[in-house]
């Protein structure tokens, strides 16, 4: 994809300016919007590849903007906000946001999240083999290997890993993971999720206390981190 | 012997001691009947007894009347007895004339003895009555006092009082307490649903409150009101009004009820005042602590927040100056300094916000079963590069239960403590994280080979804004550990600092496991 289009929505001029400089230097095309309503029309007009959205907008709240965009588009939405509480994060993610970065953030982190978001939209269902570092997940044959050694996973562990890698880079809330892997009625069985994640980490992570693949978003959920050096 | 003045004084005291009892019409008629009976008996036994002994019959009449019907009827009976004795039993009969003048003396003695008997009997009876009243009052007050033990807020106090007064006096009860912010308006409390408090009733309550005098149906002020209003008065003035609602059958209260009500009123006033004072004390303490925090915050802003900005602005402006001709290494150094200081500034602000949130009691725990690996991993992840560049040794036993904690807050605690361990130890030294499980608690020890903590500072390092005086000033607000302590204690856990033998610091955090429901992994895996 040539020059992916990023829509930046933030009412702070300084932040927009800094993001503009940074992202254009990484050869992204940047569109800017100051307000929620501008963001909605820009999203419809320019069809950006990813939206970077602030929550505290002067007219409509960012969570509402997310909800409105989600009614007609699957474009990845990355939230950038000073609101750092778990409740705010979960609310934004439940409204349909893909990722959440708390301000202030490092540019490296933002670029990594952007790359992950863009990779998701380009590779949907096309590549049956997912690779990250030494980990390989063959989604067609349901085979997981770490440094070419096959790893035995229980059906639930495999399903959990499959959901995580097919949403690589995206924060999945506890509830959404439980509902996707186990079913709608398991939405509150957080303990069950933790136990399975813990077992999965023991099998695929070199050091389960310092996981490299499955990253905990404290109080919110989990995210599969894409390792760039593959 | 008494002097006249002493006697007068005594009579005055005695008069206060007993209440004149007028009795009712039945007392008078029955007293009269007794005198008639005594006279008939006297007539029948006229030949057997001497008239002087007949006096005894009359004395019995007086005693019975005094015991049964009160003071005034018995005095009247004494008088009647003298007259009847004279008229029927002293010759010449059926006339008040007396043949033998010595009987005049008998009459006087009979009358005086009658009065003394009346008086003494009445006094004994009234004192018994008073004692019984007192006992009832004490029992009622004791019951209320017992009701109030263990209650801690105004609302529950007021409702306990209303319930007890209503039960004892069988009248509906309303308590009016002035609202703090609006002058002249009342918060009303009652547990009787049928009561409507109209404008008139409210204005009577207000009158009572302002004048500190009873009003309403049992008094001369607003006698048409539906309730009897009593002010709740303490040394600090009027604090409210208690009202006894009239019932459908009567709008009178008995003397006993009245006294009980007065006792209840005193106790209620004291109880409400007590709880108000406790609240105020608490508020004052919170206010003081808040003021202290604000002062410290200002100090922090003026110094600690500005210091990183000095470096950031300095570094950035150096980079901006083209004529400085900086080489690449210097530039990179400047950029590194600016980044580090910006991180520090961010950390400081986060800590200040958290501290004020803990102060305000705005932090609520959302506990979820958490794995200790995960908590430590998330903390290391948050520390980012600072943890990656250090050699950190993690020892977690294989068999360790999940602990029920607020994930985000505990991670933050670990971040704060690991950050200190990293900051205050040399970059090549080892940091250890040891986890132990001693049921029912999990203990996490974060151990460094750093500079340690002077012995006299050990017990203070968890205090707010406490910073160890060191020559090499490493940045910090003195808030990280105080926040950590707040968070751990909110989890009913415990945090302490020790010096490590051979140099360094051991921070040990003890957290209760808190039973979570047992979970069978295999079973859940079969379900899919």
XYZ file of N, CA, C and O in Angstrom, chain B residues 424-426 429-431 447-452 500-505:
72
model
N 18.013 3.704 42.529
C 18.974 3.842 43.620
C 20.003 2.718 43.669
O 20.535 2.407 44.729
N 20.260 2.068 42.557
C 21.323 1.064 42.579
C 22.138 1.212 41.300
O 21.652 1.757 40.308
N 23.363 0.723 41.332
C 24.217 0.939 40.168
C 23.755 0.056 39.006
O 23.219 -1.033 39.223
N 24.325 -3.742 38.892
C 23.990 -4.624 40.007
C 22.693 -5.382 39.726
O 21.869 -4.972 38.906
N 22.556 -6.484 40.443
C 21.407 -7.365 40.219
C 20.205 -6.922 41.056
O 20.352 -6.504 42.201
N 19.031 -6.993 40.445
C 17.799 -6.749 41.194
C 17.057 -8.077 41.273
O 16.952 -8.794 40.275
N 14.296 -6.699 45.845
C 15.570 -6.568 46.559
C 16.619 -5.958 45.633
O 16.775 -6.411 44.494
N 17.304 -4.940 46.119
C 18.372 -4.381 45.287
C 19.690 -4.334 46.046
O 19.741 -4.547 47.253
N 20.755 -4.085 45.305
C 22.074 -3.915 45.916
C 22.433 -2.434 45.892
O 23.552 -2.063 45.603
N 21.442 -1.608 46.136
C 21.637 -0.169 46.004
C 22.208 0.464 47.255
O 22.825 -0.204 48.084
N 21.943 1.749 47.398
C 22.569 2.503 48.475
C 21.869 2.289 49.809
O 22.351 2.711 50.837
N 20.696 1.635 49.786
C 20.003 1.357 51.040
C 19.341 2.595 51.624
O 19.362 3.667 51.022
N 19.185 -4.489 53.525
C 19.682 -5.823 53.199
C 21.081 -5.976 53.784
O 21.928 -5.082 53.622
N 21.324 -7.094 54.450
C 22.683 -7.295 54.962
C 23.674 -7.237 53.799
O 23.445 -7.847 52.754
N 24.691 -6.459 53.941
C 25.675 -6.335 52.870
C 25.355 -5.210 51.903
O 26.012 -5.064 50.888
N 24.335 -4.432 52.191
C 24.023 -3.268 51.358
C 22.838 -3.472 50.446
O 22.696 -4.519 49.825
N 21.984 -2.475 50.400
C 20.802 -2.559 49.538
C 19.515 -2.520 50.353
O 19.536 -2.404 51.575
N 18.416 -2.563 49.651
C 17.112 -2.417 50.289
C 16.227 -3.610 49.939
O 16.312 -4.140 48.831
